[in-house]
XYZ file of C-alpha atoms in Angstrom:
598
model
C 1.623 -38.013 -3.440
C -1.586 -35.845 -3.096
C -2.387 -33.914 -5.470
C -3.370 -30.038 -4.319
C -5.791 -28.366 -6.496
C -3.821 -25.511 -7.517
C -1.208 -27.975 -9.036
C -4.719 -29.316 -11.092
C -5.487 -26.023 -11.825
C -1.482 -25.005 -13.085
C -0.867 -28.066 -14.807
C -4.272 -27.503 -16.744
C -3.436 -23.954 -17.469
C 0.180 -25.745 -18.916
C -1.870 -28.304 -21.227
C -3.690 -25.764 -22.720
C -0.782 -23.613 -23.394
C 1.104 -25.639 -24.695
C -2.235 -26.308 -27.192
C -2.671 -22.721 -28.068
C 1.231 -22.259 -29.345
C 1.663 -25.823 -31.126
C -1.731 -25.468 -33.065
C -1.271 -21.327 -33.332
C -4.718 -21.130 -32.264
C -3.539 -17.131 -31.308
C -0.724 -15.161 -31.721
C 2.042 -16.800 -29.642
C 2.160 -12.919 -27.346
C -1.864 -13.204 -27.030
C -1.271 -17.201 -25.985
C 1.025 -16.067 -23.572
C -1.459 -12.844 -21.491
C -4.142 -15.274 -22.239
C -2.270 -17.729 -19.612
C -0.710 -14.603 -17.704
C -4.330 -13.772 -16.575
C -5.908 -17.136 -16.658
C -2.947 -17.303 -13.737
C -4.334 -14.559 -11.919
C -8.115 -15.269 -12.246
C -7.760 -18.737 -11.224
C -6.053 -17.229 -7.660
C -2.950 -19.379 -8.210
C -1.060 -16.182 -8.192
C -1.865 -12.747 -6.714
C -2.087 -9.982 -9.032
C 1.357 -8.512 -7.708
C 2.476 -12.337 -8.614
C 1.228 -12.322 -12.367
C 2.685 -9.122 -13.042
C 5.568 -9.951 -12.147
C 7.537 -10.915 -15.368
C 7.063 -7.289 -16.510
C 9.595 -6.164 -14.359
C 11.589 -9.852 -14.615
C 15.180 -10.223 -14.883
C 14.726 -12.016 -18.470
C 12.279 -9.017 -19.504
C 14.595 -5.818 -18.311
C 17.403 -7.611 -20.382
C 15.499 -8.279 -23.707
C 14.700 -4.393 -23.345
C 17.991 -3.552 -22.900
C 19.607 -5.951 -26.034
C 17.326 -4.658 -28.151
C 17.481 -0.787 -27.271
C 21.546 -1.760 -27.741
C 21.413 -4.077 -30.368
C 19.908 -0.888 -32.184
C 22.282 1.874 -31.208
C 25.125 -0.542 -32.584
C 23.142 -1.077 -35.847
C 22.714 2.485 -36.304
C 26.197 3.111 -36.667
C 26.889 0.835 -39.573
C 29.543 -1.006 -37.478
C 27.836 -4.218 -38.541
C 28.132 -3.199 -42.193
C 31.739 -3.550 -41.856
C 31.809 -7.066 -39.667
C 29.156 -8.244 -42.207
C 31.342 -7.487 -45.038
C 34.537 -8.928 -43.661
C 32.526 -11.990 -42.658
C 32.314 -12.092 -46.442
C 35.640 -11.486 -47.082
C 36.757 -13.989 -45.580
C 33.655 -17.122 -46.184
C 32.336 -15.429 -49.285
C 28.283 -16.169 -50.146
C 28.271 -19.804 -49.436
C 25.052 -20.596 -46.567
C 27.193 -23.103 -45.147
C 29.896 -21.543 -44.660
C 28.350 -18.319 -42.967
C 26.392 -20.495 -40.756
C 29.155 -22.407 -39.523
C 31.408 -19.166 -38.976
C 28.538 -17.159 -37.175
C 27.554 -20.313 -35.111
C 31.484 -20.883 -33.986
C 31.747 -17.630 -33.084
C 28.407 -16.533 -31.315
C 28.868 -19.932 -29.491
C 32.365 -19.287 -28.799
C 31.486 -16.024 -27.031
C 28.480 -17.058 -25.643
C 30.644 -19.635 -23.301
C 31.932 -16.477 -21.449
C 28.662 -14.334 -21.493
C 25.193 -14.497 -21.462
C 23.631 -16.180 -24.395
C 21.261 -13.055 -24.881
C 23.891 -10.954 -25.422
C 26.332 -12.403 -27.742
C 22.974 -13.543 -29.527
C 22.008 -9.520 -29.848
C 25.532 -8.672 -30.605
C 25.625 -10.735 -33.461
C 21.854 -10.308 -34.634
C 22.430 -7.312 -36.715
C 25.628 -8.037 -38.808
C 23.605 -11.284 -39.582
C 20.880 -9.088 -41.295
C 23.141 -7.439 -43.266
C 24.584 -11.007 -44.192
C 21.161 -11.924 -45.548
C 20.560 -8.749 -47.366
C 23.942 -8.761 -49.041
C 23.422 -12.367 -49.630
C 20.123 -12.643 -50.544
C 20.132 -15.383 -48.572
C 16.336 -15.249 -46.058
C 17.018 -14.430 -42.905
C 15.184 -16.900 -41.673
C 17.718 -19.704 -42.710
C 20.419 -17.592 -40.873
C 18.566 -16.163 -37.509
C 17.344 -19.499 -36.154
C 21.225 -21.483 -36.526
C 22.578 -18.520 -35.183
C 20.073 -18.102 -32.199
C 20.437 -22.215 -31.345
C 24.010 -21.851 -31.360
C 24.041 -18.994 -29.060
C 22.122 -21.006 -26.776
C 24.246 -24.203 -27.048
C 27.280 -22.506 -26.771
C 25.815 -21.365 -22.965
C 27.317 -24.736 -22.166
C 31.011 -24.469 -22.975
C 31.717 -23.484 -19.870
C 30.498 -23.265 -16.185
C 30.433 -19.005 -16.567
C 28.585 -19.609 -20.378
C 25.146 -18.906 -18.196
C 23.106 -18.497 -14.928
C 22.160 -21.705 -14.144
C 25.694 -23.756 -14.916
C 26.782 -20.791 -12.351
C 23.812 -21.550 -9.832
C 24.640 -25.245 -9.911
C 28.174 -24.948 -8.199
C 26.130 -22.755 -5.043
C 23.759 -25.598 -4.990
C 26.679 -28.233 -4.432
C 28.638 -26.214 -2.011
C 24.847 -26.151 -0.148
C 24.649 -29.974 -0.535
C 28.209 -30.593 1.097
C 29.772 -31.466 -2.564
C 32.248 -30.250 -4.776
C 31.689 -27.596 -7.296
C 32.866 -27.761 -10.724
C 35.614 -26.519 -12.430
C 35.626 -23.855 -15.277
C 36.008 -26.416 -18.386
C 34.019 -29.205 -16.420
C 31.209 -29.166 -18.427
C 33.373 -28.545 -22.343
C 33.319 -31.652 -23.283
C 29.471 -31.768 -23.696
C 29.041 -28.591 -24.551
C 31.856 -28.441 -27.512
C 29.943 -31.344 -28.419
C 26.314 -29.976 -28.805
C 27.605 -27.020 -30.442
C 29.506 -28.665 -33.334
C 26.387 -30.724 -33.631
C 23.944 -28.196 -34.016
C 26.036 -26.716 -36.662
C 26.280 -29.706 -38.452
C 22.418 -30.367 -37.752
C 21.741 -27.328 -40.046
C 24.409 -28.060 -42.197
C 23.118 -31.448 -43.655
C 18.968 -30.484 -43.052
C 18.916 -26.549 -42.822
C 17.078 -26.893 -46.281
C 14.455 -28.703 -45.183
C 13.877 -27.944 -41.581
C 14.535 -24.109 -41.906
C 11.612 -22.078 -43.582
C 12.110 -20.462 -47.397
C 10.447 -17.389 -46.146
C 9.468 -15.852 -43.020
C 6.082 -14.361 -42.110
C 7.329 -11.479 -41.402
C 9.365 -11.205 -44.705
C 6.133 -11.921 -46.909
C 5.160 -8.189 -46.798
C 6.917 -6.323 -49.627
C 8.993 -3.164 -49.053
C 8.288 -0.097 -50.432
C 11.619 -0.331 -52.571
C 10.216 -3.899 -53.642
C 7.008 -2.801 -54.960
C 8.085 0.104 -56.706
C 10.949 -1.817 -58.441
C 8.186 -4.799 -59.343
C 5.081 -2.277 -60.510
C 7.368 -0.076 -62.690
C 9.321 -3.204 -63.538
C 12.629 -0.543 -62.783
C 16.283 -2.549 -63.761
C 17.976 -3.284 -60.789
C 21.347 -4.371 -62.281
C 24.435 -2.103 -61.663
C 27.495 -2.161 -64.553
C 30.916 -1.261 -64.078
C 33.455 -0.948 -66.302
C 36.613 0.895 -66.577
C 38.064 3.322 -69.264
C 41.298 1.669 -71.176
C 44.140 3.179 -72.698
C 42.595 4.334 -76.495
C 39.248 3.930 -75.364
C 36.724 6.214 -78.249
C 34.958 7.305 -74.661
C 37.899 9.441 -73.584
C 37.080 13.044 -74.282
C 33.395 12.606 -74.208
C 30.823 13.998 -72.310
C 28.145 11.994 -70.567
C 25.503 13.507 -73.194
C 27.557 13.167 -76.533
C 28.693 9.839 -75.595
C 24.820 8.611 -76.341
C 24.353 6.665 -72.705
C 20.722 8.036 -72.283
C 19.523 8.374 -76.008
C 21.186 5.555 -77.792
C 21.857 2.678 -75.142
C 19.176 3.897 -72.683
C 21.625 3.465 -70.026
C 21.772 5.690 -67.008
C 24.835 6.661 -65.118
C 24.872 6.265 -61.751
C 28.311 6.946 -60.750
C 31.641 7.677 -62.181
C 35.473 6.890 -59.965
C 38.155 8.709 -60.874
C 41.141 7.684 -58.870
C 39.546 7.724 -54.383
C 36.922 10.381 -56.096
C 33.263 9.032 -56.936
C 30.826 11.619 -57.992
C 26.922 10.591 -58.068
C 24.888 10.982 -61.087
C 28.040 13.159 -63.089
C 26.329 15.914 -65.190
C 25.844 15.824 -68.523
C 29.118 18.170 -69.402
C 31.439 15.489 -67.772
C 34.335 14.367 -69.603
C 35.024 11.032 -69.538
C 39.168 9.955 -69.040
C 41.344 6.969 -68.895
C 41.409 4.860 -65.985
C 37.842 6.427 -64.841
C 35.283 3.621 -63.618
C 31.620 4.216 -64.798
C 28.356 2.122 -62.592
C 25.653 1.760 -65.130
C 21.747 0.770 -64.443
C 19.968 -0.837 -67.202
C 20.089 -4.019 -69.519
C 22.958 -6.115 -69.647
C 22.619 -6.385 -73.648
C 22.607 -2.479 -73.685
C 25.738 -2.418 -71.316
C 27.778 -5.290 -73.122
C 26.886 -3.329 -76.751
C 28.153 0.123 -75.182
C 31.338 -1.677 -73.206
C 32.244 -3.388 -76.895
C 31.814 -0.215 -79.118
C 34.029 1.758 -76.906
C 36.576 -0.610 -75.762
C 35.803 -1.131 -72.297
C 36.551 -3.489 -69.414
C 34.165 -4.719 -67.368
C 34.749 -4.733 -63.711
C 32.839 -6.873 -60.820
C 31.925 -4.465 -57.957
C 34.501 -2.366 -57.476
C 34.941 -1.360 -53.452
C 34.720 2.460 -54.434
C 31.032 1.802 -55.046
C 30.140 -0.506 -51.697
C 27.483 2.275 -51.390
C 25.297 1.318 -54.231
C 25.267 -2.224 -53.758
C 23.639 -1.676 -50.302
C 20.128 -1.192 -50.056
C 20.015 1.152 -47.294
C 22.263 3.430 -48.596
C 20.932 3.654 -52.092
C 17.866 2.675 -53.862
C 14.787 4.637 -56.579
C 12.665 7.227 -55.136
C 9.355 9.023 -56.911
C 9.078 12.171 -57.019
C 6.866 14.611 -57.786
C 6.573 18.221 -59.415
C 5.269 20.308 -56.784
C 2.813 23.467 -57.553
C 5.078 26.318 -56.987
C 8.064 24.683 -58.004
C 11.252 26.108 -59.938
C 11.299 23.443 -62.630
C 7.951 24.181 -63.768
C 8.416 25.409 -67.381
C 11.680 24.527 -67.042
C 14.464 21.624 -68.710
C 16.622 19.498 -66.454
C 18.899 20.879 -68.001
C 18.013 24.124 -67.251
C 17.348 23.081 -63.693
C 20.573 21.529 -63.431
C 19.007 18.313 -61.626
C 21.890 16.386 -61.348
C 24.298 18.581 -60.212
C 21.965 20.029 -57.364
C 21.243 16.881 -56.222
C 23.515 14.163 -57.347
C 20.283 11.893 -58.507
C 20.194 10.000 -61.855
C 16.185 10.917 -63.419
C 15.465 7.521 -64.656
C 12.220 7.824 -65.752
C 9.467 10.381 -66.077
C 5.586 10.412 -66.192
C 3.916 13.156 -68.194
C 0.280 12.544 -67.994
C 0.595 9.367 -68.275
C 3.079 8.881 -71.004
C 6.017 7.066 -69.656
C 9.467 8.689 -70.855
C 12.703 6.457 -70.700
C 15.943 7.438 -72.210
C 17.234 11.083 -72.745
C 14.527 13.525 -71.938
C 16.700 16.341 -70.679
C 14.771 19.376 -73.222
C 11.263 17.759 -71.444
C 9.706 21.665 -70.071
C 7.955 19.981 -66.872
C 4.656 20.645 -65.693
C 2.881 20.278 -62.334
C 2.389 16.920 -61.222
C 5.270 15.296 -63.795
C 6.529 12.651 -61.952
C 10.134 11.519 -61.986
C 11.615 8.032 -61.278
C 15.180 8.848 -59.666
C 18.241 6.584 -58.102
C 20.626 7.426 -56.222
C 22.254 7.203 -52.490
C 19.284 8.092 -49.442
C 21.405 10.404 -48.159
C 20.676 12.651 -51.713
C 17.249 11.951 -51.832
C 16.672 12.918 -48.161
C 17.471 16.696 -48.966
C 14.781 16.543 -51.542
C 12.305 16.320 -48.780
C 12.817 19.534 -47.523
C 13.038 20.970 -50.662
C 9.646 22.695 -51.869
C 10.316 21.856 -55.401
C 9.323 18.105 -54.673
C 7.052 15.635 -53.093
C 8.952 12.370 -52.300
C 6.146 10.043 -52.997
C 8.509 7.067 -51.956
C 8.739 6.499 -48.045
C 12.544 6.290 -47.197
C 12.496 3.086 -45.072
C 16.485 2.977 -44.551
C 17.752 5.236 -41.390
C 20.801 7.345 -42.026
C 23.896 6.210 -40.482
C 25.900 7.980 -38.068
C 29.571 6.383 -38.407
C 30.429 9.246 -35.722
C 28.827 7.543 -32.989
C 29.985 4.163 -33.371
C 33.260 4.346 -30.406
C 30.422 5.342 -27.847
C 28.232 2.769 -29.645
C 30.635 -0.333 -29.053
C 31.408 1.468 -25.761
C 28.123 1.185 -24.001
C 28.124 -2.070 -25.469
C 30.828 -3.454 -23.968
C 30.364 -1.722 -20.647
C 27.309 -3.499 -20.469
C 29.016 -6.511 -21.281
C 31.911 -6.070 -19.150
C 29.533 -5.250 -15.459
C 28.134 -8.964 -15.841
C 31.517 -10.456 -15.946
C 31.999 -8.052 -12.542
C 29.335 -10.071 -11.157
C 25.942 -7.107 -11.873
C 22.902 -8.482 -12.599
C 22.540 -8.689 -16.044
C 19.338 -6.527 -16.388
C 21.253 -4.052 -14.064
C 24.096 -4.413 -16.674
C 22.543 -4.214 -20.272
C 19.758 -1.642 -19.119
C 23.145 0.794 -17.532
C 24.332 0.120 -21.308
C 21.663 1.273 -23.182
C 21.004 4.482 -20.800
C 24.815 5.325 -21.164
C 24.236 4.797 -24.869
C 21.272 7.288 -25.101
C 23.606 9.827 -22.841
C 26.044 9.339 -25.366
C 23.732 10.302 -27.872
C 24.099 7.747 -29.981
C 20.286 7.301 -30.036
C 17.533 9.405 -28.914
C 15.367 7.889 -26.051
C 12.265 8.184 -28.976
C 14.670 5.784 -30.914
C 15.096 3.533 -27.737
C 11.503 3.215 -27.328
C 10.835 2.180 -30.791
C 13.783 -0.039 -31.544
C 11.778 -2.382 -28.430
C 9.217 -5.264 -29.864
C 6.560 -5.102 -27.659
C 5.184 -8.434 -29.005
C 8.597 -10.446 -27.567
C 7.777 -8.674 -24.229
C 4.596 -9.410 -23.709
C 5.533 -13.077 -24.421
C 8.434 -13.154 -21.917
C 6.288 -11.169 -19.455
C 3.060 -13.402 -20.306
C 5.179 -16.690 -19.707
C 6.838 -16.089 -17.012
C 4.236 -16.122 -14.292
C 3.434 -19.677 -15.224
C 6.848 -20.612 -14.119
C 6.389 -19.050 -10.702
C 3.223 -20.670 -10.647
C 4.471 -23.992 -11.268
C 7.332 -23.089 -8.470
C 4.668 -21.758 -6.228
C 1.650 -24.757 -6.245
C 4.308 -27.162 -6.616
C 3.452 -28.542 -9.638
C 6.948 -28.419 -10.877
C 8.096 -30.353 -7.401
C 5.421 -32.798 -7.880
C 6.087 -33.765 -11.712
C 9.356 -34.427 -10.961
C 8.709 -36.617 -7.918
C 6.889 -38.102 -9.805
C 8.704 -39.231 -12.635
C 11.553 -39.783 -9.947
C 9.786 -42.242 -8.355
C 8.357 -44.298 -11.686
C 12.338 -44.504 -12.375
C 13.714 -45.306 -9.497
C 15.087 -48.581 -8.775
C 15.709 -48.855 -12.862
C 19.618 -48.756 -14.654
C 21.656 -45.598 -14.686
C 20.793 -45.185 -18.685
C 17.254 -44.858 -18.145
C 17.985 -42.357 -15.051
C 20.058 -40.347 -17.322
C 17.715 -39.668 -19.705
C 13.984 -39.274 -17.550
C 16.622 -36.999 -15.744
C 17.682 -35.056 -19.365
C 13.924 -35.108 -20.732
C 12.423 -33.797 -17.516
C 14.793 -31.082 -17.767
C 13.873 -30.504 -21.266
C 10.308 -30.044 -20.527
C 10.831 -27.810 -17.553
C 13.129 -25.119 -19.557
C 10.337 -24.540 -21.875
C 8.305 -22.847 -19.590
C 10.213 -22.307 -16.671
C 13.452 -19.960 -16.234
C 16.036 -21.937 -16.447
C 17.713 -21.223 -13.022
C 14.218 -22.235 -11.916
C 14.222 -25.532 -13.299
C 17.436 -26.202 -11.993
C 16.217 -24.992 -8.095
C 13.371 -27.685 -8.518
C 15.844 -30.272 -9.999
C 18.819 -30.331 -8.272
C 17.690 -31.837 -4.470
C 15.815 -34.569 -6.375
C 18.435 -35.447 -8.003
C 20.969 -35.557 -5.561
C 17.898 -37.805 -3.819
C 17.263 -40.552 -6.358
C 21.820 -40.679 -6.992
C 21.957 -41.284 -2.948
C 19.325 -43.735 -3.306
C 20.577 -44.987 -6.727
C 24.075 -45.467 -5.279
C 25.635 -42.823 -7.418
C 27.894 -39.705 -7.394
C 25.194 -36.583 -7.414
C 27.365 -34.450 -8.875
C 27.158 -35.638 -12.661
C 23.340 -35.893 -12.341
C 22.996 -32.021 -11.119
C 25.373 -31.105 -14.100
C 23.154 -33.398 -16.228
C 20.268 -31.357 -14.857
C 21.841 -27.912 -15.302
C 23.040 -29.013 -18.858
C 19.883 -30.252 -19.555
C 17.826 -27.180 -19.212
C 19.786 -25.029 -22.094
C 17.514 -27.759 -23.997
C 15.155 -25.412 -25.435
C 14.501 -25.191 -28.781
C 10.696 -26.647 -29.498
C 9.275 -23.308 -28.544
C 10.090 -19.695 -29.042
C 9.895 -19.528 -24.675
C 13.847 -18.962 -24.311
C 15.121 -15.241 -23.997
C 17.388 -15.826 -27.013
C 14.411 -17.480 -29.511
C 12.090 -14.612 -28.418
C 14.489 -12.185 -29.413
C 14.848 -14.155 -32.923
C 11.190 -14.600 -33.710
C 10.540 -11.326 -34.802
C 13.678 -10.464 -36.967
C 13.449 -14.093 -38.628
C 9.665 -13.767 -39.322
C 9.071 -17.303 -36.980
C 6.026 -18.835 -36.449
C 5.674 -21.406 -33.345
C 5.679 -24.211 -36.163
C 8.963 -23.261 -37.269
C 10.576 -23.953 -34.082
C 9.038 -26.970 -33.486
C 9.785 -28.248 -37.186
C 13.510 -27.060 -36.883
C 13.563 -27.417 -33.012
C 12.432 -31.027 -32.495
C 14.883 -33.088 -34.136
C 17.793 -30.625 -32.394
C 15.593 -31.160 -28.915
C 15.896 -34.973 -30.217
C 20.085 -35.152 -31.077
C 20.696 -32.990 -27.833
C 19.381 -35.501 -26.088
C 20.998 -38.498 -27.393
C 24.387 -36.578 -27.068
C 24.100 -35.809 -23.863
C 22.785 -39.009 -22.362
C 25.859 -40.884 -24.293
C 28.439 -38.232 -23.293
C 27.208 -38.301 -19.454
C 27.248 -42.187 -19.851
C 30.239 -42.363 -21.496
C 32.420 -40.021 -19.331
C 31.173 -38.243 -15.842
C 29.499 -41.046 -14.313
């Protein structure tokens, strides 16, 4: 075979790559324009050529699920799967990771794996935030089964699809739907089970993207604020019934603040002082849990374990502490919250206040405020939004969670689905998701502002960065000649060993090339070496196609690019996690092939 000096210079530019994301040497999205242009200054590709994977297939799609995946997310639809997801597993990892693997797998054998991937993304989120489980030992299981699940079915993605054109070309016979089930059911259960047994120990504790602290975080950790909610309801006889909320000794005596009060479907937010309290009311209390059992025994209470009627104070982006300060000019200067009526203007329980300097817990409802006094309040976002426009106050806290508009989430789902439902009608699936998200901005679910800035640029620039070097290794024929090559140091040795040069070189290929790609390369050598070999081709092209959906020692696949960011990933974490999957996948599929299509 001679070897051209473009497939020198390409398979050079691979090695050192591959070097730059295993030892993170840069960024993984710098690695990635750092070969993009190495590409183009080398004259392997034209300039046209290297910029190509900006306007890519795989690149308009990640756009598109993430501008979507947003829209949905915005609409607290996700809430509402996450919770029932709940429901029905509870808190166990295990159990979650099994149920959002089966499913996201399940659907991904009838759609592309980006897309069921994005659908599910944001519910698991939520999961981990409810949980307080890290999102990074949810994201990754979910993203590999996604991806595994791709081979359920000869529709699950483009290349199983591409294979059946590529026999009909060759003069075989194309596969049927479930053809490929058996191996693919097989993988899937696998990889759940692979997390199952070592998710502890391959997945990491932490992200690096979760390191950073949010602003919620610090401010609960610097003014070391309680972030335990109480509930307990009012029995029959209870001494509470017929109190108010400021006789009853909650602030001055327990130094307890009220944060809600139920009576019957009706929850009011930080009650006023003049409330009475009544049998059968339920009462959600911030503060100690010595100063809440002491208040629940002297009055003849019953405690409660979150009630639904307050789901909206459990969730951190609908309710959290916000700082706020006494602005010059404003009406409370010289003036009592009780004077002010605080709580009733804007259903916010004052927690704490800082009068130069002096921290003030408990009741100080008769404190005359001054310019600059600083209050510590909690309550739902929605209530401390209004104090933004209100020139009383400066909100000193940044409000990091966006407001939820349950209005908008039929045309949410909507342009979802219609995306969804063109690339079962055969579109393109760029063409598809990227119609979705532009009928979901006409729709006005989101504002085209919001579409821009629900994209990560970083993921794009790796897809688009990438994705030259796969034409590149098309184009020089470095891809041809690697596989010739390892075609020809097999050949002549058993079917096992063909199998799995034939499942490894397939491996290798799908981390840097697309995946319909590697199969183009792959398939007419492999129908070669099984006419020479004496063998039926059309197992070893599945093999092939299956083969390539192999991808999980790098972040290069569309599905672990769109994971990176949300699980706070580094490169190592795929390849710890990713190599001993890479390894069982493998193994599985080399027995399975060996065991029943050839």
């Amino acid at each position: 075979m001679e070897l051209d000096i473009q497939i020198v210079i390409v398979l050079a530019i691979l090695v050192a790559t591959v070097i730059m994301m295993v030892f993170e040497i840069f960024r993984i999205d710098v690695v990635a324009i750092i070969t993009m242009l190495a590409l183009g200054w080398s004259g392997v590709l034209t300039p046209d050529e290297m910029l190509k994977g900006f306007s890519s297939n795989a690149v308009i799609s990640m756009l598109a699920v993430m501008i979507l995946g947003y829209g949905v997310t915005t609409t607290g639809v996700m809430e509402r799967f996450s919770e029932a997801v709940l429901k029905k597993v509870g808190n166990d990892k295990n159990k979650i990771i099994g149920f959002l693997g089966l499913s996201v797998g399940t659907l991904s054998a009838f759609m592309q794996n980006i897309g069921a991937a994005a659908l599910f993304l944001p519910g698991t989120l939520d999961i981990s935030r409810k949980t307080k489980i890290p999102a990074t030992q949810l994201i990754m299981p979910l993203g590999f089964a996604a991806i595994l699940g791709g081979s359920l079915t000869m529709v699950g993605s483009g290349h199983l699809i591409l294979i059946n054109d590529l026999l009909k070309n060759a003069s075989l016979e194309p596969y049927a739907l479930f053809a490929v089930t058996p191996v693919g059911a097989v993988l899937l259960i696998a990889g759940i089970v692979y997390f199952f047994l070592l998710g502890n120990y391959i997945l990491p504790k932490e992200g690096k993207g979760a390191k950073k602290k949010s602003a919620q975080e610090k401010l609960i950790e610097t003014l070391r604020l309680p972030n335990n909610l109480w509930y307990f309801s009012i029995q029959e006889g209870s001494s509470l019934i017929g109190k108010t909320t400021e006789s009853s000794g909650i602030w001055k005596d327990f130094r307890l603040n009220l944060i809600a009060l139920a009576d019957g479907e009706a929850v009011v937010y930080a009650p006023w002082r003049e409330t009475v309290f009544a049998q059968g009311q339920i009462i959600a209390l911030l503060g100690s849990e010595n100063e809440a059992k002491k208040l629940a025994e002297i009055y003849g209470l019953q405690e409660i374990f979150q009630p639904g009627i307050f789901n909206r104070l459990t969730k951190p982006d609908e309710s959290g502490f916000a700082e706020v300060i006494v602005g010059t000019g404003s009406e409370l200067i010289g003036q009592t919250l009780r004077d002010f009526a605080f709580r009733r203007k804007f259903a916010l329980e004052p927690l704490i206040l800082f009068n130069n300097g002096e921290e003030i817990k408990g009741d100080f409802s008769d404190h005359r405020f001054r310019k600059g006094d600083t209050l510590i309040v909690y309550g739902l976002w929605d209530n401390i939004r209004s104090l933004k426009s209100h020139t009383d106050f400066v909100l000193a806290t940044p409000i990091e969670a966006e407001p939820k508009n349950q209005s908008k989430a039929i045309p949410a789902l909507a342009s979802f689905a219609f995306g969804i439902v063109l690339t079962f009608l055969g579109v393109p699936i760029a063409l598809a998701f990227l119609t979705g998200a532009m009928t979901m901005i006409l729709s006005r679910v989101i504002t085209i502002q919001q579409a821009y800035d629900a994209i990560d640029w970083k993921v794009v620039f790796l897809l688009a960065g990438l994705i030259p070097l796969g034409i590149a290794m098309q184009k020089s024929g470095a891809a041809y000649f690697l596989a010739q090559y390892v075609m020809q140091l097999i050949e002549g040795q058993s079917v096992l060993v063909l199998l799995i040069a034939i499942t490894v070189l397939s491996t290798v290929f799908s981390l840097f090339m697309s995946n319909v790609g590697a199969v183009v390369v792959l398939a007419p050598l492999v129908i070669g070496m099984a006419e020479i070999a004496g063998l039926d081709p059309r197992p070893l092209v599945l093999l092939a196609a299956v083969g390539v959906s192999n991808s999980f020692l790098l972040p290069t696949h569309q599905v672990n690019a769109l994971m990176i960011s949300a699980g706070g990933y580094q490169n190592k974490d795929y390849i710890k996690a990713g190599s001993g999957l890479t390894l069982i996948f493998v193994v599985l599929t080399v027995t399975v092939f060996y065991l029943f299509y050839i």
